[in-house]
Coordinates of C-alpha atoms in Angstrom, one line a residue:
M107 CA 12.5 -5.5 12.1
K108 CA 10.4 -8.3 11.2
T109 CA 8.9 -8.6 7.7
F110 CA 5.1 -10.4 6.2
V111 CA 3.8 -12.2 4.0
S112 CA 2.1 -9.9 1.2
D113 CA -0.9 -11.5 -0.3
D114 CA 0.3 -10.5 -3.6
T115 CA 0.6 -13.7 -6.2
S116 CA 4.4 -12.8 -6.8
G117 CA 4.9 -14.6 -2.7
L118 CA 7.3 -11.3 -2.4
R119 CA 7.9 -11.0 1.6
T120 CA 6.9 -7.4 3.0
P121 CA 7.5 -5.1 6.7
F122 CA 4.3 -3.7 6.3
P123 CA 2.4 -5.5 8.6
P124 CA -1.1 -6.3 7.1
I125 CA -4.3 -3.5 7.4
A126 CA -6.1 -5.4 9.8
E127 CA -3.7 -6.6 12.3
Y128 CA -3.2 -2.1 13.7
S129 CA -4.5 -1.8 16.7
F130 CA -6.2 1.3 17.4
L131 CA -6.2 4.0 20.3
S132 CA -8.3 7.3 20.2
D133 CA -8.2 9.7 23.3
C134 CA -11.1 11.9 20.9
E135 CA -8.9 14.3 20.3
T136 CA -6.3 12.4 18.2
C137 CA -5.4 8.1 17.0
A138 CA -2.2 5.8 17.1
L139 CA -2.2 2.6 15.5
L140 CA -0.1 0.0 16.6
A141 CA 1.5 -3.1 15.1
P142 CA 1.0 -6.3 16.6
N143 CA 5.1 -6.6 17.3
G144 CA 4.7 -3.8 19.0
N145 CA 5.7 -0.5 17.0
V146 CA 4.0 3.4 16.4
E147 CA 3.3 3.1 13.5
W148 CA 1.0 6.1 13.8
L149 CA -0.7 8.9 15.0
C150 CA -0.7 12.3 14.0
L151 CA 0.2 15.3 16.3
P152 CA -1.6 17.3 18.4
R153 CA -5.1 16.2 15.7
F154 CA -6.0 14.0 13.9
D155 CA -5.7 15.4 10.8
S156 CA -2.2 16.9 11.9
P157 CA 0.9 16.0 10.3
S158 CA 2.6 12.3 11.6
V159 CA 5.6 12.0 14.1
F160 CA 5.4 8.5 13.5
G161 CA 4.6 7.3 10.6
A162 CA 5.8 3.5 9.5
I163 CA 2.3 2.4 8.3
L164 CA 3.3 4.1 4.9
D165 CA 7.4 4.7 5.0
R166 CA 9.6 2.9 6.7
D167 CA 11.3 5.3 7.0
A168 CA 8.8 7.8 8.8
G169 CA 8.8 7.2 12.2
I170 CA 9.1 4.8 15.0
F171 CA 8.9 3.6 18.8
R172 CA 8.9 0.3 19.4
L173 CA 8.0 -1.8 23.3
G174 CA 8.3 -4.8 23.4
P175 CA 10.9 -8.2 24.1
A176 CA 13.9 -8.2 22.9
D177 CA 15.0 -10.9 21.7
I178 CA 10.7 -11.6 19.6
E179 CA 8.3 -10.2 18.1
V180 CA 5.6 -12.2 17.8
P181 CA 3.1 -12.0 19.7
T182 CA 1.0 -15.0 21.8
A183 CA -1.6 -12.8 22.3
R184 CA -3.9 -8.9 21.4
R185 CA -7.0 -7.6 22.4
Y186 CA -8.8 -5.0 25.0
L187 CA -9.4 -4.8 27.4
P188 CA -12.6 -5.5 27.9
G189 CA -15.6 -2.0 27.4
T190 CA -12.2 -0.3 26.3
M191 CA -9.5 0.9 23.9
V192 CA -6.6 0.2 26.5
V193 CA -5.0 -2.9 23.8
E194 CA -2.7 -6.4 25.3
T195 CA -0.4 -7.4 24.1
S196 CA 1.1 -11.0 25.5
W197 CA 4.4 -11.8 24.9
G198 CA 6.4 -15.6 25.4
T199 CA 9.5 -15.4 25.4
K200 CA 12.3 -18.7 26.1
G201 CA 13.2 -17.0 29.9
G202 CA 9.5 -15.2 31.0
W203 CA 5.7 -13.3 29.9
V204 CA 5.6 -10.2 29.9
I205 CA 2.8 -7.8 28.7
C206 CA 2.2 -5.0 27.5
R207 CA -0.7 -2.3 27.5
D208 CA -1.1 0.5 25.8
V209 CA -3.1 3.8 26.3
L210 CA -4.0 7.7 25.3
L211 CA -5.2 8.5 28.2
I212 CA -7.4 11.0 29.5
G213 CA -8.8 11.7 32.3
P214 CA -10.7 14.5 34.3
W215 CA -11.6 17.9 32.1
H216 CA -8.6 20.3 32.1
H217 CA -9.7 23.9 31.8
E218 CA -11.1 24.3 35.5
H219 CA -10.0 27.7 35.5
E220 CA -9.2 29.7 32.1
R221 CA -11.7 28.4 29.0
S222 CA -9.9 26.0 25.8
G223 CA -9.1 27.5 23.3
S224 CA -10.5 24.5 20.8
H225 CA -13.6 23.2 22.5
R226 CA -16.5 24.6 20.9
R227 CA -19.2 21.3 22.4
S228 CA -20.9 21.6 26.4
P229 CA -17.6 20.9 28.1
T230 CA -17.8 17.2 30.3
D231 CA -16.2 15.2 33.2
Y232 CA -13.2 14.0 31.1
D233 CA -10.9 15.5 28.7
A234 CA -8.1 14.6 26.2
D235 CA -4.8 13.7 28.5
H236 CA -2.6 14.0 25.1
V237 CA 0.2 11.6 26.6
L238 CA 0.7 8.3 25.2
L239 CA 0.9 5.3 27.8
R240 CA 2.6 2.2 27.3
M241 CA 3.2 -0.2 30.3
V242 CA 4.8 -3.1 30.3
R243 CA 4.8 -6.0 33.2
C244 CA 6.8 -9.5 34.0
V245 CA 4.4 -12.3 34.9
N246 CA 7.1 -14.6 35.2
G247 CA 10.8 -14.9 34.1
E248 CA 13.4 -13.2 33.1
V249 CA 12.7 -11.0 29.8
Q250 CA 14.8 -8.4 27.9
I251 CA 12.9 -5.5 27.3
N252 CA 13.8 -3.2 24.5
M253 CA 12.9 0.6 23.7
D254 CA 13.6 2.5 20.3
C255 CA 11.3 5.9 20.1
E256 CA 12.5 8.1 16.8
P257 CA 9.9 10.4 15.4
V258 CA 9.8 12.0 12.1
F259 CA 7.6 15.6 12.5
D260 CA 5.8 16.4 9.6
Y261 CA 5.0 13.2 8.0
G262 CA 8.7 11.8 7.8
R263 CA 10.0 14.8 5.9
T264 CA 12.2 16.6 9.3
R265 CA 14.5 14.6 12.2
G266 CA 14.2 15.8 15.3
G267 CA 16.2 16.1 18.2
W268 CA 16.6 14.6 22.0
E269 CA 18.0 16.1 24.5
Y270 CA 17.7 15.9 28.7
T271 CA 15.2 17.8 30.7
G272 CA 17.6 16.9 33.7
P273 CA 20.5 15.9 36.2
T274 CA 18.5 12.0 35.7
Y275 CA 18.5 9.7 32.3
H276 CA 14.6 9.2 33.1
Q277 CA 13.3 12.1 30.5
G278 CA 14.4 13.3 26.8
K279 CA 12.9 16.2 24.7
C280 CA 12.5 16.0 21.4
T281 CA 12.2 19.2 19.4
A282 CA 12.6 19.6 16.0
E283 CA 13.2 23.2 13.9
G284 CA 11.0 24.0 12.1
Q285 CA 8.1 22.6 14.4
D286 CA 5.4 23.6 17.1
I287 CA 5.2 20.2 18.7
E288 CA 7.6 19.0 21.2
L289 CA 7.4 15.2 22.4
T290 CA 8.5 14.7 25.8
L291 CA 9.7 11.1 26.7
T292 CA 9.5 10.3 30.2
T293 CA 10.1 7.6 32.1
D294 CA 11.4 4.8 34.4
L295 CA 13.6 3.1 32.0
N296 CA 18.0 4.6 31.8
I297 CA 17.2 5.9 28.8
G298 CA 20.1 6.9 26.0
F299 CA 20.1 9.2 22.5
E300 CA 21.7 7.1 19.2
G301 CA 21.1 10.4 16.7
S302 CA 17.3 11.3 16.5
R303 CA 16.5 7.7 18.2
A304 CA 15.7 7.6 21.9
T305 CA 17.0 4.1 23.2
A306 CA 16.8 2.1 26.8
R307 CA 17.8 -1.2 27.2
H308 CA 16.2 -3.4 30.5
L309 CA 15.8 -6.9 31.9
M310 CA 12.8 -7.4 33.4
K311 CA 12.0 -9.6 36.4
Q312 CA 9.3 -11.8 37.6
G313 CA 6.2 -9.4 39.2
E314 CA 9.0 -6.1 38.6
S315 CA 6.8 -3.6 35.7
T316 CA 7.5 -0.1 33.8
F317 CA 6.8 3.1 32.0
C318 CA 6.8 4.9 29.2
A319 CA 4.9 8.2 28.9
L320 CA 5.1 10.2 25.6
S321 CA 3.7 13.6 26.0
W322 CA 3.4 16.8 23.4
T323 CA 1.7 19.3 25.8
E324 CA 1.1 20.8 29.2
H325 CA -0.2 18.2 30.7
A326 CA 1.6 16.8 33.1
P327 CA 3.1 12.6 32.0
P328 CA 2.4 10.4 35.0
A329 CA 5.8 10.1 36.5
S330 CA 6.3 7.2 38.0
T331 CA 4.9 3.2 37.8
E332 CA 2.5 4.0 40.0
E333 CA 0.9 6.8 39.1
A334 CA 0.9 5.4 35.2
Y335 CA -1.5 2.3 36.6
E336 CA -4.3 5.1 38.1
R337 CA -4.5 6.6 35.2
L338 CA -3.8 3.7 33.2
V339 CA -7.1 1.9 35.2
W340 CA -8.8 5.8 35.2
T341 CA -9.3 5.6 31.5
A342 CA -9.9 1.7 31.2
H343 CA -13.0 2.5 33.9
H344 CA -13.7 5.3 31.9
W345 CA -14.0 3.6 28.8
Q346 CA -16.3 0.8 30.0
H347 CA -18.5 3.5 31.7
W348 CA -19.1 5.4 28.5
L349 CA -20.2 2.5 27.3
D350 CA -23.3 1.7 29.8
H351 CA -24.1 4.8 28.9
G352 CA -25.1 2.5 25.7
E353 CA -28.0 0.3 24.9
F354 CA -27.0 -3.3 23.9
P355 CA -28.6 -6.0 23.3
D356 CA -28.5 -9.6 24.6
H357 CA -28.1 -11.4 21.6
P358 CA -24.0 -12.4 20.8
W359 CA -23.2 -10.3 18.2
R360 CA -23.1 -8.3 21.0
T361 CA -19.6 -7.5 21.4
Y362 CA -19.1 -6.2 17.3
L363 CA -22.0 -3.6 18.3
Q364 CA -20.0 -2.4 21.8
R365 CA -16.5 -2.6 19.4
S366 CA -18.3 -0.3 16.7
A367 CA -19.5 1.7 19.5
L368 CA -15.8 2.2 20.6
T369 CA -14.3 2.2 18.0
L370 CA -16.8 5.7 16.4
K371 CA -16.6 6.9 20.3
G372 CA -12.4 7.0 19.0
L373 CA -12.6 8.3 15.8
S374 CA -14.6 11.6 17.4
Y375 CA -13.3 15.3 18.0
A376 CA -14.5 15.9 21.1
P377 CA -14.2 19.5 20.3
T378 CA -16.1 20.4 18.0
G379 CA -18.2 16.8 17.6
A380 CA -16.7 16.2 14.4
M381 CA -16.3 11.8 13.4
I382 CA -13.6 11.3 11.3
A383 CA -13.9 8.9 8.1
A384 CA -11.4 7.1 9.0
A385 CA -7.8 6.5 10.6
T386 CA -5.2 7.5 8.3
T387 CA -4.6 8.3 5.0
S388 CA -3.7 6.8 0.9
L389 CA -3.3 3.1 2.9
P390 CA -4.2 1.3 -0.4
E391 CA -8.1 0.6 -1.6
T392 CA -5.5 -1.7 -4.0
P393 CA -1.9 -3.4 -3.4
G394 CA 0.0 -0.8 -4.9
G395 CA -1.9 1.2 -6.4
E396 CA -3.2 4.7 -6.4
R397 CA -6.9 3.8 -5.1
N398 CA -4.9 6.0 -1.9
W399 CA -7.4 9.0 -0.1
D400 CA -6.6 11.4 2.7
Y401 CA -9.7 10.1 4.8
R402 CA -9.1 12.5 8.7
Y403 CA -11.7 14.5 7.8
T404 CA -16.1 15.0 8.2
W405 CA -18.7 13.4 5.0
I406 CA -21.7 15.3 5.7
R407 CA -22.2 12.4 4.0
D408 CA -22.1 10.6 7.4
S409 CA -24.4 12.2 9.4
T410 CA -27.6 10.5 8.7
F411 CA -25.7 6.7 9.3
M412 CA -24.5 8.8 12.1
L413 CA -27.3 9.6 13.8
W414 CA -29.3 6.4 13.8
G415 CA -26.4 4.7 14.9
L416 CA -25.7 6.5 18.1
Y417 CA -29.9 7.3 18.2
S418 CA -30.1 3.7 17.9
L419 CA -27.6 1.9 20.9
G420 CA -28.9 5.4 23.3
F421 CA -26.0 7.3 22.9
D422 CA -27.8 10.7 22.8
W423 CA -25.2 12.7 24.2
E424 CA -22.4 11.9 21.4
A425 CA -25.6 12.2 19.0
N426 CA -26.5 16.2 19.6
D427 CA -22.6 17.0 19.4
F428 CA -23.0 15.7 16.2
F429 CA -25.9 17.6 15.1
Y430 CA -24.3 20.4 16.1
F431 CA -20.8 20.6 13.8
I432 CA -22.8 19.4 11.5
A433 CA -25.7 22.5 12.3
D434 CA -22.4 24.9 12.5
V435 CA -21.2 23.8 8.8
A436 CA -24.5 24.0 7.4
E437 CA -25.2 27.5 8.8
A438 CA -21.6 29.2 7.8
E439 CA -21.7 27.9 4.0
E440 CA -25.8 29.3 3.8
G441 CA -26.8 26.5 1.9
Q442 CA -23.9 25.2 -0.6
L443 CA -22.6 22.5 1.8
Q444 CA -19.1 20.7 0.5
I445 CA -19.7 17.0 1.0
M446 CA -17.0 16.8 3.8
Y447 CA -15.3 18.9 6.2
G448 CA -12.5 19.8 7.9
I449 CA -12.3 18.6 11.7
D450 CA -13.0 22.2 12.7
G451 CA -15.1 22.5 10.0
E452 CA -12.3 24.3 7.8
A453 CA -13.3 24.6 4.3
K454 CA -10.5 23.9 2.1
L455 CA -8.6 20.9 2.3
V456 CA -6.5 21.0 -0.5
E457 CA -4.3 18.1 -1.9
E458 CA -0.9 17.2 -2.3
E459 CA 1.0 14.6 -2.9
L460 CA 4.3 13.3 -0.9
D461 CA 6.8 11.6 -3.1
H462 CA 9.3 11.3 -1.1
L463 CA 6.7 8.6 1.4
Q464 CA 7.4 4.7 -0.8
G465 CA 3.7 4.3 0.6
Y466 CA 2.0 1.4 2.0
D467 CA 3.4 -2.1 1.0
G468 CA 4.8 0.2 -1.9
A469 CA 1.6 1.8 -3.1
K470 CA 1.3 5.9 -4.5
P471 CA 0.4 7.7 -4.3
V472 CA 0.0 9.0 -0.6
R473 CA -2.2 11.9 -0.4
V474 CA -2.7 14.7 2.2
G475 CA -6.2 16.8 1.7
N476 CA -8.7 15.6 -0.3
G477 CA -9.6 17.3 -3.5
A478 CA -12.9 16.3 -3.4
Y479 CA -13.8 19.0 -0.9
D480 CA -15.5 21.2 -3.7
Q481 CA -16.7 18.4 -5.6
D482 CA -20.4 18.7 -6.5
Q483 CA -21.9 16.3 -5.7
H484 CA -25.9 16.7 -4.4
D485 CA -26.2 14.0 -1.8
V486 CA -25.1 16.6 0.9
W487 CA -29.0 18.0 1.0
G488 CA -30.4 15.2 1.6
A489 CA -28.0 13.6 4.5
V490 CA -28.1 17.7 6.4
L491 CA -32.2 17.4 6.1
D492 CA -32.1 13.4 7.1
S493 CA -29.9 14.3 9.7
V494 CA -32.0 17.0 11.5
Y495 CA -35.4 14.9 10.7
L496 CA -33.7 11.9 13.0
H497 CA -33.5 14.3 15.4
T498 CA -35.9 16.1 15.7
K499 CA -37.9 13.0 15.9
S500 CA -35.7 12.0 18.8
R501 CA -36.3 15.0 20.6
D502 CA -39.8 16.2 19.4
Y503 CA -37.8 19.2 19.0
L504 CA -36.1 21.6 16.5
P505 CA -33.9 24.6 18.4
E506 CA -35.3 27.8 16.9
R507 CA -31.7 28.5 14.6
V508 CA -31.1 25.5 12.8
W509 CA -34.7 26.0 10.9
P510 CA -33.0 28.8 8.3
I511 CA -30.5 26.4 7.5
L512 CA -32.6 23.8 6.6
K513 CA -34.4 26.1 4.1
K514 CA -31.5 26.9 2.6
Q515 CA -30.8 24.0 2.2
V516 CA -33.4 22.0 1.3
E517 CA -34.1 25.1 -2.0
A518 CA -30.6 24.7 -3.0
A519 CA -32.1 21.1 -3.8
L520 CA -34.5 21.9 -5.1
E521 CA -32.4 24.0 -7.4
N522 CA -29.4 21.3 -8.7
W523 CA -31.4 17.8 -8.2
S524 CA -31.5 18.1 -11.5
E525 CA -28.7 18.6 -12.5
P526 CA -25.9 16.3 -12.7
D527 CA -23.3 15.3 -10.3
A528 CA -19.9 13.8 -9.3
G529 CA -22.5 11.1 -7.0
I530 CA -21.6 9.1 -3.8
W531 CA -18.1 7.6 -5.2
E532 CA -17.0 10.3 -5.6
V533 CA -15.9 9.8 -9.0
R534 CA -13.2 12.0 -10.5
G535 CA -14.9 10.8 -13.9
E536 CA -17.9 12.5 -16.6
S537 CA -20.6 13.9 -14.3
K538 CA -23.0 11.9 -14.4
H539 CA -27.5 11.8 -13.3
F540 CA -26.7 9.6 -10.6
T541 CA -29.6 7.9 -9.3
S542 CA -28.4 7.9 -5.3
S543 CA -27.3 11.3 -6.0
K544 CA -32.1 11.8 -7.1
I545 CA -32.8 9.6 -4.2
M546 CA -31.1 12.2 -2.2
C547 CA -32.2 15.0 -3.2
W548 CA -36.0 13.8 -3.0
V549 CA -34.9 12.5 0.9
A550 CA -34.3 16.7 1.2
A551 CA -37.6 17.7 -0.1
D552 CA -39.7 14.7 1.8
R553 CA -38.3 15.6 5.4
G554 CA -37.3 19.1 5.2
A555 CA -41.3 19.1 4.1
R556 CA -42.6 16.6 7.1
L557 CA -40.0 19.5 9.6
A558 CA -42.4 22.0 8.3
R559 CA -46.0 20.2 9.1
M560 CA -44.3 19.6 12.6
R561 CA -43.6 23.1 12.2
E562 CA -48.0 23.2 11.1
E563 CA -45.6 25.7 8.3
N564 CA -48.5 24.7 5.8
D565 CA -47.6 26.2 2.6
K566 CA -44.0 25.7 2.9
A567 CA -44.3 21.3 4.1
E568 CA -47.0 21.7 0.7
E569 CA -44.6 23.0 -1.9
W570 CA -41.8 20.9 -1.2
Q571 CA -44.2 18.4 -1.0
Q572 CA -44.8 18.3 -4.3
A573 CA -40.9 19.4 -5.1
A574 CA -40.7 15.7 -4.2
D575 CA -43.3 13.7 -5.3
E576 CA -42.2 15.5 -8.8
I577 CA -38.2 14.9 -8.0
H578 CA -39.8 10.8 -6.9
A579 CA -41.6 10.7 -10.6
D580 CA -39.1 11.8 -12.9
I581 CA -36.1 8.9 -10.4
C582 CA -39.1 5.9 -11.4
K583 CA -39.5 7.3 -15.0
N584 CA -35.0 6.9 -15.6
A585 CA -33.6 5.2 -13.5
V586 CA -35.3 2.1 -13.6
D587 CA -34.6 -0.3 -16.7
K588 CA -36.4 -3.1 -17.9
R589 CA -36.6 -5.2 -15.5
G590 CA -37.4 -3.6 -13.0
V591 CA -34.3 -2.5 -12.0
F592 CA -32.9 1.1 -10.1
T593 CA -29.6 1.1 -12.2
Q594 CA -26.0 3.1 -11.4
H595 CA -27.7 7.1 -13.5
Y596 CA -30.2 7.6 -16.2
D597 CA -27.9 6.8 -19.0
T598 CA -26.6 2.7 -18.1
D599 CA -28.4 -0.1 -17.1
A600 CA -25.3 -0.6 -15.0
L601 CA -25.5 -1.5 -11.2
D602 CA -24.3 0.0 -8.2
A603 CA -24.6 -0.2 -4.6
S604 CA -26.2 3.0 -3.2
V605 CA -29.1 1.5 -4.6
L606 CA -29.5 -0.3 -1.2
L607 CA -30.0 2.8 -0.2
I608 CA -33.5 2.8 -1.6
P609 CA -34.9 0.9 1.3
L610 CA -33.6 2.6 3.9
V611 CA -34.3 6.1 3.4
R612 CA -38.0 5.0 2.9
F613 CA -37.8 6.4 -1.2
L614 CA -40.2 2.8 -2.2
P615 CA -41.9 0.6 0.2
A616 CA -39.9 -2.9 0.8
D617 CA -43.0 -4.7 -0.7
D618 CA -42.4 -2.8 -3.8
E619 CA -41.6 -4.8 -7.0
R620 CA -38.8 -2.9 -8.2
V621 CA -37.2 -2.3 -4.5
K622 CA -36.9 -6.3 -3.8
K623 CA -35.7 -6.8 -7.8
T624 CA -32.9 -4.3 -7.5
V625 CA -32.1 -5.6 -4.2
L626 CA -32.2 -9.5 -5.7
A627 CA -30.0 -7.8 -8.4
V628 CA -27.6 -6.9 -6.2
A629 CA -27.2 -9.9 -4.5
D630 CA -26.8 -11.5 -7.7
E631 CA -24.7 -8.8 -10.2
L632 CA -22.2 -7.2 -8.1
T633 CA -21.0 -9.3 -5.3
I634 CA -18.1 -11.6 -5.6
D635 CA -18.0 -14.1 -3.8
G636 CA -21.1 -13.2 -1.7
L637 CA -18.8 -9.5 -1.0
V638 CA -20.6 -6.4 -3.1
L639 CA -18.0 -4.0 -4.7
R640 CA -19.9 -0.3 -5.1
Y641 CA -19.6 -0.6 -9.0
K642 CA -18.3 -2.7 -11.8
V643 CA -14.7 -0.5 -12.8
E644 CA -14.6 -1.7 -16.1
E645 CA -18.8 -0.2 -16.6
T646 CA -18.1 3.2 -15.1
D647 CA -15.4 6.6 -15.5
D648 CA -14.2 6.7 -11.8
G649 CA -11.0 8.5 -13.8
L650 CA -9.0 5.8 -11.7
S651 CA -6.5 2.8 -13.1
G652 CA -6.9 -0.5 -11.5
E653 CA -9.5 -2.8 -9.6
E654 CA -10.8 -2.2 -6.3
G655 CA -12.1 -4.5 -3.6
T656 CA -15.2 -4.9 -2.1
F657 CA -16.8 -2.5 0.1
T658 CA -17.6 -3.2 3.2
I659 CA -20.3 -0.8 3.6
C660 CA -22.6 -1.9 0.9
S661 CA -22.4 -5.3 2.2
F662 CA -23.8 -4.7 5.4
W663 CA -25.9 -2.3 3.5
L664 CA -27.0 -5.2 1.1
V665 CA -27.2 -7.1 4.9
S666 CA -30.2 -4.1 5.9
A667 CA -31.9 -4.7 2.6
L668 CA -32.0 -8.6 2.8
C669 CA -34.1 -7.9 5.6
E670 CA -36.5 -4.8 4.6
I671 CA -37.8 -7.4 1.9
G672 CA -37.9 -9.4 4.3
E673 CA -35.8 -12.0 2.4
L674 CA -34.2 -12.6 6.3
S675 CA -32.6 -15.6 5.6
R676 CA -29.6 -15.0 3.2
A677 CA -29.7 -11.5 5.4
R678 CA -28.5 -13.3 8.1
D679 CA -26.0 -15.7 6.3
L680 CA -24.8 -12.6 4.5
C681 CA -23.5 -11.4 7.6
E682 CA -22.9 -14.6 9.8
K683 CA -19.5 -13.9 6.4
L684 CA -19.0 -11.0 7.5
L685 CA -18.6 -10.4 11.4
S686 CA -16.8 -13.2 10.0
Y687 CA -14.6 -11.2 8.6
A688 CA -13.3 -8.8 11.4
S689 CA -10.2 -7.8 12.3
P690 CA -8.0 -10.1 15.1
L691 CA -9.7 -6.6 17.6
G692 CA -13.3 -6.4 15.5
L693 CA -11.9 -3.4 13.6
Y694 CA -12.7 -2.3 10.1
A695 CA -11.1 -1.6 6.8
E696 CA -12.3 0.2 4.0
E697 CA -12.9 -2.7 1.9
I698 CA -12.4 -6.3 2.2
D699 CA -10.5 -8.4 -0.6
S700 CA -13.2 -11.1 -0.9
R701 CA -10.6 -14.2 -2.2
T702 CA -8.0 -13.8 0.6
G703 CA -10.5 -11.7 3.6
R704 CA -7.1 -8.8 3.4
H705 CA -8.3 -5.8 4.8
L706 CA -8.0 -2.4 1.4
G707 CA -8.2 1.3 2.8
N708 CA -7.7 3.4 5.0
F709 CA -8.9 1.6 9.2
P710 CA -11.1 1.4 10.8
Q711 CA -14.2 2.8 8.4
A712 CA -16.1 4.4 10.2
F713 CA -19.7 4.6 7.7
T714 CA -18.2 0.4 8.3
H715 CA -18.3 0.2 11.7
L716 CA -22.0 2.3 11.0
A717 CA -23.3 -0.1 8.3
L718 CA -22.7 -3.0 10.6
I719 CA -24.6 -0.9 13.4
N720 CA -27.8 -1.0 11.0
A721 CA -26.7 -4.2 9.6
V722 CA -27.4 -5.4 13.1
M723 CA -29.6 -4.5 14.2
H724 CA -31.8 -5.2 11.5
I725 CA -31.4 -8.7 11.8
I726 CA -31.6 -8.7 15.8
R727 CA -35.1 -6.7 15.0
A728 CA -36.5 -8.9 12.7
D729 CA -35.7 -11.6 14.4
Q730 CA -37.6 -10.5 17.8
D731 CA -40.4 -9.0 15.3
L732 CA -39.9 -13.0 13.9
E733 CA -40.6 -13.7 17.5
T734 CA -42.8 -11.8 19.0
K735 CA -45.2 -13.0 15.0
E736 CA -44.8 -16.9 16.5
F737 CA -45.6 -15.9 20.7
S738 CA -49.2 -14.3 18.8
F739 CA -50.3 -16.8 16.7
E740 CA -48.9 -19.6 19.2
D741 CA -51.2 -17.1 22.1
E742 CA -54.2 -17.7 19.8
V743 CA -54.1 -21.1 19.2
T744 CA -54.3 -21.4 23.1
R745 CA -57.0 -19.2 23.7
Q746 CA -59.2 -21.1 21.1
Q747 CA -57.8 -24.4 22.2
D748 CA -58.9 -22.6 26.0
S749 CA -62.1 -21.8 24.7
Q750 CA -63.3 -24.7 23.5

């Protein structure tokens, strides 16, 4: 397998592709990550958070599925078919050219005669087919192609065995003892079995097409090249039609918004409306380090940004589904919200380390589950209340079942706001009076009061508004240093990027001097080459060792905050810089190494794409406002001249 040059100072070669080089496929129930050489290196079945069957991204022996030319691994070009989640890879060899298209198929709604056992949201016209389809077409000359499919179940712990399903060499089934998942490989190639690996070799000639379809449920895979092509086209059109429902400004950055929207949709779990934070687990925040977490869960704090992003781009249906997922878990918890949940609303996300896996480029430990699920983080109530407030404003309607849930959330925030917590970054050190947590408790009380007024419950509105004013005063008294800058927590002068939320959640007006000083302090003192750190690790007890890269969400927050305080030129320059760091396919991981541009952390990262939408829309709207002001001034001058 091809090796890649590492970005570390040793210059050693590594078999792991750079994180940003992976492409991302989704059917809104699970996802796959493909390396540039055509190898599927991450696929968990049957859901996003299930154990992997292909896990080479975490260990080169944890399962692969490669389809591509036999004698070359580096492609000539890769792209998404415009407006879709179909990846196209072009290969030029000595003998000819081939194009490979990869997609997780989506088809018409399947549950016509019996109800789905997993869907809790309203049915749509489409549904996941549970098929990974790979198609190759030879566009000229002759090209020898290879297919190697070697699943290793349960995160690389259990190898499967293959057997033919009929009299021909065109379909095989892979099973493993103790595993519920059964894989079926259907193709027009002649396949053979070498232990736990299914293989095929074929010399393709100009004009010829071939397909491989891996399926894992009762939904039938394509049976021929013609059917495979029809279903690929159906899926591509589905994504394009979905994107057509959005409202994207006619702007040079439109394509970044569209790819971010598609990525967010791809990270959503259609049966419940949940949104996972990222597609992967344990991709390191520090090369070779220990900051490796499982992000295949839903964080409550993402909810406000998720709904803001979806509403601003016109995707009301998806926003509605996510809103009701949040309402479901909030109702079940009766006020005691966790910071994160499983994609079906699971509360216990027990963390374990998989010692048998090498880890991405040697980064250990590899973790599944997330031990932060039971941390005490006080921002969750504000996230829920702000989400409901956004939802209610967009519809001028608050569902009756939601109001009792909200009252419990506000009361929980008021009971706990004065206590220390683990903060927005889930530090594993000592609890502190984190500023951002206090601010989100203020959000809970403030939005609760607004919603109460909308319901004409004036006594409750007055009570919560008084509480909000008390929290507000406490923060302004204890979280501002001598310079007039908001700090990370009450007992420090250290900065934290989370305070950039102050103008975004309207805690203070953007023209307040403390807001301006805080935003500029972060921009000048908490950045490396202009990109924003969450905090300085030497000033923060986060319970971990090692460095970390700049957090891309924080850099996009800075763009939005700079817009808010009127630093439009600086905001636009930073936004252009951040957009230039996008992966070759327009995706973002959690962090960026400002020295190399290398992406770090889990990939693709929903929170980063949400912050991108927020930042880009801030720039576009600021530009539009500026154009309107300029037009109004010129129009007034012209009017006065005409009157003279």
